[in-house]
Amino acid sequence: MSAKSKKRKSWQEKLADDQGLPMVQEITDKMSHRWGTGTVVIPAPREVDEIMRKVPKGKVITINEIRAMLARKHGASIGCPITTGIFAWVAAHAAAEMAAEGKKDVTPYWRTLKSKGELNEKYPGGVEKQTALLREEGHIIEQGKGKKPPKVKDFEKHLVRA
């Protein structure tokens, strides 16, 4: 079977594939310039989804809050910003895929924001869809300045904290 004829994994399959994660590693010299010293947890995709799933209507969470929760859960210094962001993106697409299949109980990915309360243009439907869903829940969306994406006004007041 050639690589092209291989069936692509669905978002739900990607979310379910733990790839040997979670894993806690020492922060190496190269990484320490950016992250300091200690340990970093590389979470499993389902762990990120589980945190996103628990954010109630009217509340929001940032990737940094998710990272802090994961670090505490695994006794690590920090949660990996790269994999946490990627797995939030996978969880969002898996939720959209489930919704398209008619499932009702999907992860409310639109409540997960970037670190400064910014919307995520990489989520299904882009910032337009995320804006609409957040407005439905009572949030006020402010236009980003310059090239910055829109953000939830006073997001800190609605934050689920680590």
PDB file of C-alpha atoms in Angstrom:
ATOM      1  CA  MET A   1       0.000   0.000   0.000  1.00  0.00           C
ATOM      2  CA  SER A   2       1.502   3.349  -0.988  1.00  0.00           C
ATOM      3  CA  ALA A   3       1.630   6.287   1.413  1.00  0.00           C
ATOM      4  CA  LYS A   4      -0.930   8.170  -0.695  1.00  0.00           C
ATOM      5  CA  SER A   5      -3.536   5.421  -0.568  1.00  0.00           C
ATOM      6  CA  LYS A   6      -3.297   5.165   3.225  1.00  0.00           C
ATOM      7  CA  LYS A   7      -6.458   6.405   4.910  1.00  0.00           C
ATOM      8  CA  ARG A   8      -5.900   9.627   6.773  1.00  0.00           C
ATOM      9  CA  LYS A   9      -6.599   9.527  10.510  1.00  0.00           C
ATOM     10  CA  SER A  10      -9.717  11.341  11.631  1.00  0.00           C
ATOM     11  CA  TRP A  11      -9.348  14.116  14.217  1.00  0.00           C
ATOM     12  CA  GLN A  12     -10.991  11.812  16.761  1.00  0.00           C
ATOM     13  CA  GLU A  13      -8.384   9.128  16.038  1.00  0.00           C
ATOM     14  CA  LYS A  14      -5.590  11.694  16.424  1.00  0.00           C
ATOM     15  CA  LEU A  15      -7.086  12.782  19.759  1.00  0.00           C
ATOM     16  CA  ALA A  16      -7.239   9.156  20.973  1.00  0.00           C
ATOM     17  CA  ASP A  17      -3.603   8.423  20.004  1.00  0.00           C
ATOM     18  CA  ASP A  18      -1.548   9.030  23.159  1.00  0.00           C
ATOM     19  CA  GLN A  19       1.766   8.326  21.347  1.00  0.00           C
ATOM     20  CA  GLY A  20       3.355   7.134  24.601  1.00  0.00           C
ATOM     21  CA  LEU A  21       2.396  10.361  26.368  1.00  0.00           C
ATOM     22  CA  PRO A  22       2.295  11.947  28.912  1.00  0.00           C
ATOM     23  CA  MET A  23       6.019  12.174  29.490  1.00  0.00           C
ATOM     24  CA  VAL A  24       8.026  14.315  31.917  1.00  0.00           C
ATOM     25  CA  GLN A  25      11.512  15.255  30.765  1.00  0.00           C
ATOM     26  CA  GLU A  26      14.398  17.300  32.105  1.00  0.00           C
ATOM     27  CA  ILE A  27      14.644  20.703  30.447  1.00  0.00           C
ATOM     28  CA  THR A  28      17.862  20.502  28.399  1.00  0.00           C
ATOM     29  CA  ASP A  29      20.457  23.236  27.824  1.00  0.00           C
ATOM     30  CA  LYS A  30      18.930  24.269  24.511  1.00  0.00           C
ATOM     31  CA  MET A  31      15.405  24.555  25.980  1.00  0.00           C
ATOM     32  CA  SER A  32      16.582  26.215  29.224  1.00  0.00           C
ATOM     33  CA  HIS A  33      17.234  29.535  27.463  1.00  0.00           C
ATOM     34  CA  ARG A  34      13.514  29.841  26.848  1.00  0.00           C
ATOM     35  CA  TRP A  35      11.970  27.790  29.660  1.00  0.00           C
ATOM     36  CA  GLY A  36      14.450  27.928  32.533  1.00  0.00           C
ATOM     37  CA  THR A  37      15.501  24.817  34.448  1.00  0.00           C
ATOM     38  CA  GLY A  38      13.537  21.887  35.836  1.00  0.00           C
ATOM     39  CA  THR A  39      11.176  19.534  34.049  1.00  0.00           C
ATOM     40  CA  VAL A  40       8.603  19.819  31.270  1.00  0.00           C
ATOM     41  CA  VAL A  41       5.531  17.646  30.844  1.00  0.00           C
ATOM     42  CA  ILE A  42       4.579  16.693  27.329  1.00  0.00           C
ATOM     43  CA  PRO A  43       0.879  15.916  27.782  1.00  0.00           C
ATOM     44  CA  ALA A  44      -1.259  13.314  26.080  1.00  0.00           C
ATOM     45  CA  PRO A  45      -3.822  14.779  23.659  1.00  0.00           C
ATOM     46  CA  ARG A  46      -6.725  13.467  25.752  1.00  0.00           C
ATOM     47  CA  GLU A  47      -5.425  15.249  28.872  1.00  0.00           C
ATOM     48  CA  VAL A  48      -5.612  18.604  27.087  1.00  0.00           C
ATOM     49  CA  ASP A  49      -9.086  17.742  25.790  1.00  0.00           C
ATOM     50  CA  GLU A  50     -10.222  16.696  29.284  1.00  0.00           C
ATOM     51  CA  ILE A  51      -9.306  20.117  30.728  1.00  0.00           C
ATOM     52  CA  MET A  52     -10.918  21.968  27.796  1.00  0.00           C
ATOM     53  CA  ARG A  53     -14.076  19.863  28.202  1.00  0.00           C
ATOM     54  CA  LYS A  54     -14.534  20.993  31.836  1.00  0.00           C
ATOM     55  CA  VAL A  55     -14.678  24.746  31.101  1.00  0.00           C
ATOM     56  CA  PRO A  56     -18.272  25.766  31.881  1.00  0.00           C
ATOM     57  CA  LYS A  57     -20.481  28.009  29.768  1.00  0.00           C
ATOM     58  CA  GLY A  58     -19.664  31.672  30.361  1.00  0.00           C
ATOM     59  CA  LYS A  59     -16.063  30.882  31.387  1.00  0.00           C
ATOM     60  CA  VAL A  60     -12.836  30.697  29.383  1.00  0.00           C
ATOM     61  CA  ILE A  61      -9.384  29.191  29.822  1.00  0.00           C
ATOM     62  CA  THR A  62      -6.028  30.013  28.242  1.00  0.00           C
ATOM     63  CA  ILE A  63      -3.378  27.647  26.947  1.00  0.00           C
ATOM     64  CA  ASN A  64      -1.133  28.898  29.787  1.00  0.00           C
ATOM     65  CA  GLU A  65      -3.715  27.914  32.426  1.00  0.00           C
ATOM     66  CA  ILE A  66      -3.972  24.450  30.827  1.00  0.00           C
ATOM     67  CA  ARG A  67      -0.159  24.180  30.880  1.00  0.00           C
ATOM     68  CA  ALA A  68      -0.065  25.108  34.583  1.00  0.00           C
ATOM     69  CA  MET A  69      -2.710  22.472  35.402  1.00  0.00           C
ATOM     70  CA  LEU A  70      -0.776  19.812  33.486  1.00  0.00           C
ATOM     71  CA  ALA A  71       2.521  20.761  35.178  1.00  0.00           C
ATOM     72  CA  ARG A  72       0.920  20.513  38.622  1.00  0.00           C
ATOM     73  CA  LYS A  73      -0.772  17.198  37.783  1.00  0.00           C
ATOM     74  CA  HIS A  74       2.548  15.652  36.688  1.00  0.00           C
ATOM     75  CA  GLY A  75       4.846  17.376  39.195  1.00  0.00           C
ATOM     76  CA  ALA A  76       6.706  19.173  36.407  1.00  0.00           C
ATOM     77  CA  SER A  77       8.065  22.731  36.344  1.00  0.00           C
ATOM     78  CA  ILE A  78       6.106  23.610  33.191  1.00  0.00           C
ATOM     79  CA  GLY A  79       3.713  22.185  30.625  1.00  0.00           C
ATOM     80  CA  CYS A  80       5.065  22.121  27.076  1.00  0.00           C
ATOM     81  CA  PRO A  81       3.662  25.131  25.199  1.00  0.00           C
ATOM     82  CA  ILE A  82       4.122  23.546  21.772  1.00  0.00           C
ATOM     83  CA  THR A  83       2.380  20.202  22.304  1.00  0.00           C
ATOM     84  CA  THR A  84      -0.313  21.740  24.533  1.00  0.00           C
ATOM     85  CA  GLY A  85      -1.196  24.171  21.730  1.00  0.00           C
ATOM     86  CA  ILE A  86      -1.133  21.445  19.091  1.00  0.00           C
ATOM     87  CA  PHE A  87      -3.332  19.136  21.177  1.00  0.00           C
ATOM     88  CA  ALA A  88      -5.832  21.956  21.852  1.00  0.00           C
ATOM     89  CA  TRP A  89      -6.030  22.381  18.066  1.00  0.00           C
ATOM     90  CA  VAL A  90      -6.559  18.614  17.606  1.00  0.00           C
ATOM     91  CA  ALA A  91      -9.264  18.627  20.331  1.00  0.00           C
ATOM     92  CA  ALA A  92     -11.020  21.536  18.582  1.00  0.00           C
ATOM     93  CA  HIS A  93     -11.071  19.754  15.230  1.00  0.00           C
ATOM     94  CA  ALA A  94     -12.174  16.462  16.841  1.00  0.00           C
ATOM     95  CA  ALA A  95     -15.062  18.339  18.525  1.00  0.00           C
ATOM     96  CA  ALA A  96     -16.090  19.919  15.198  1.00  0.00           C
ATOM     97  CA  GLU A  97     -15.886  16.499  13.550  1.00  0.00           C
ATOM     98  CA  MET A  98     -18.130  15.008  16.273  1.00  0.00           C
ATOM     99  CA  ALA A  99     -20.613  17.893  15.954  1.00  0.00           C
ATOM    100  CA  ALA A 100     -20.745  17.309  12.188  1.00  0.00           C
ATOM    101  CA  GLU A 101     -21.648  13.670  12.962  1.00  0.00           C
ATOM    102  CA  GLY A 102     -24.578  14.912  15.057  1.00  0.00           C
ATOM    103  CA  LYS A 103     -23.014  14.328  18.472  1.00  0.00           C
ATOM    104  CA  LYS A 104     -24.139  16.829  21.113  1.00  0.00           C
ATOM    105  CA  ASP A 105     -21.626  16.373  23.946  1.00  0.00           C
ATOM    106  CA  VAL A 106     -18.532  17.861  22.306  1.00  0.00           C
ATOM    107  CA  THR A 107     -15.574  19.707  23.819  1.00  0.00           C
ATOM    108  CA  PRO A 108     -16.362  23.458  23.948  1.00  0.00           C
ATOM    109  CA  TYR A 109     -13.072  24.335  22.275  1.00  0.00           C
ATOM    110  CA  TRP A 110     -14.122  27.935  21.598  1.00  0.00           C
ATOM    111  CA  ARG A 111     -13.699  28.640  25.337  1.00  0.00           C
ATOM    112  CA  THR A 112      -9.946  27.933  25.082  1.00  0.00           C
ATOM    113  CA  LEU A 113      -8.020  31.094  24.253  1.00  0.00           C
ATOM    114  CA  LYS A 114      -4.444  31.974  23.500  1.00  0.00           C
ATOM    115  CA  SER A 115      -2.317  33.292  26.371  1.00  0.00           C
ATOM    116  CA  LYS A 116      -3.463  36.946  26.247  1.00  0.00           C
ATOM    117  CA  GLY A 117      -7.148  36.129  25.822  1.00  0.00           C
ATOM    118  CA  GLU A 118      -6.849  36.103  22.047  1.00  0.00           C
ATOM    119  CA  LEU A 119      -9.049  33.984  19.803  1.00  0.00           C
ATOM    120  CA  ASN A 120      -7.437  31.159  17.844  1.00  0.00           C
ATOM    121  CA  GLU A 121      -7.607  31.564  14.068  1.00  0.00           C
ATOM    122  CA  LYS A 122      -6.586  27.908  13.652  1.00  0.00           C
ATOM    123  CA  TYR A 123      -9.759  26.552  15.270  1.00  0.00           C
ATOM    124  CA  PRO A 124     -12.545  25.216  13.003  1.00  0.00           C
ATOM    125  CA  GLY A 125     -14.340  28.146  11.366  1.00  0.00           C
ATOM    126  CA  GLY A 126     -11.568  30.559  12.367  1.00  0.00           C
ATOM    127  CA  VAL A 127     -12.039  33.580  14.601  1.00  0.00           C
ATOM    128  CA  GLU A 128     -15.447  34.278  13.021  1.00  0.00           C
ATOM    129  CA  LYS A 129     -16.934  31.030  14.374  1.00  0.00           C
ATOM    130  CA  GLN A 130     -15.165  31.360  17.737  1.00  0.00           C
ATOM    131  CA  THR A 131     -16.444  34.960  18.018  1.00  0.00           C
ATOM    132  CA  ALA A 132     -20.033  33.872  17.333  1.00  0.00           C
ATOM    133  CA  LEU A 133     -19.905  31.019  19.865  1.00  0.00           C
ATOM    134  CA  LEU A 134     -18.336  33.181  22.590  1.00  0.00           C
ATOM    135  CA  ARG A 135     -20.840  36.008  21.997  1.00  0.00           C
ATOM    136  CA  GLU A 136     -23.684  33.466  22.365  1.00  0.00           C
ATOM    137  CA  GLU A 137     -22.303  32.787  25.857  1.00  0.00           C
ATOM    138  CA  GLY A 138     -22.261  36.490  26.762  1.00  0.00           C
ATOM    139  CA  HIS A 139     -18.632  37.423  26.086  1.00  0.00           C
ATOM    140  CA  ILE A 140     -17.660  40.724  24.485  1.00  0.00           C
ATOM    141  CA  ILE A 141     -15.091  40.382  21.713  1.00  0.00           C
ATOM    142  CA  GLU A 142     -12.646  43.229  21.059  1.00  0.00           C
ATOM    143  CA  GLN A 143     -10.897  43.697  17.726  1.00  0.00           C
ATOM    144  CA  GLY A 144      -7.193  43.002  17.843  1.00  0.00           C
ATOM    145  CA  LYS A 145      -4.768  45.875  17.301  1.00  0.00           C
ATOM    146  CA  GLY A 146      -2.803  45.692  14.077  1.00  0.00           C
ATOM    147  CA  LYS A 147      -2.272  42.057  13.102  1.00  0.00           C
ATOM    148  CA  LYS A 148      -3.268  40.699  16.503  1.00  0.00           C
ATOM    149  CA  PRO A 149      -6.357  38.470  16.571  1.00  0.00           C
ATOM    150  CA  PRO A 150      -9.533  39.580  18.384  1.00  0.00           C
ATOM    151  CA  LYS A 151      -9.691  38.892  22.121  1.00  0.00           C
ATOM    152  CA  VAL A 152     -12.267  38.383  24.847  1.00  0.00           C
ATOM    153  CA  LYS A 153     -12.754  41.663  26.720  1.00  0.00           C
ATOM    154  CA  ASP A 154     -11.772  41.341  30.392  1.00  0.00           C
ATOM    155  CA  PHE A 155     -11.107  37.616  29.845  1.00  0.00           C
ATOM    156  CA  GLU A 156      -9.305  37.458  33.213  1.00  0.00           C
ATOM    157  CA  LYS A 157     -12.671  37.978  34.976  1.00  0.00           C
ATOM    158  CA  HIS A 158     -14.071  34.846  33.274  1.00  0.00           C
ATOM    159  CA  LEU A 159     -10.972  32.678  33.574  1.00  0.00           C
ATOM    160  CA  VAL A 160     -10.942  29.148  34.927  1.00  0.00           C
ATOM    161  CA  ARG A 161      -7.726  29.277  36.952  1.00  0.00           C
ATOM    162  CA  ALA A 162      -5.140  26.562  37.354  1.00  0.00           C
TER     163      ALA A 162
END
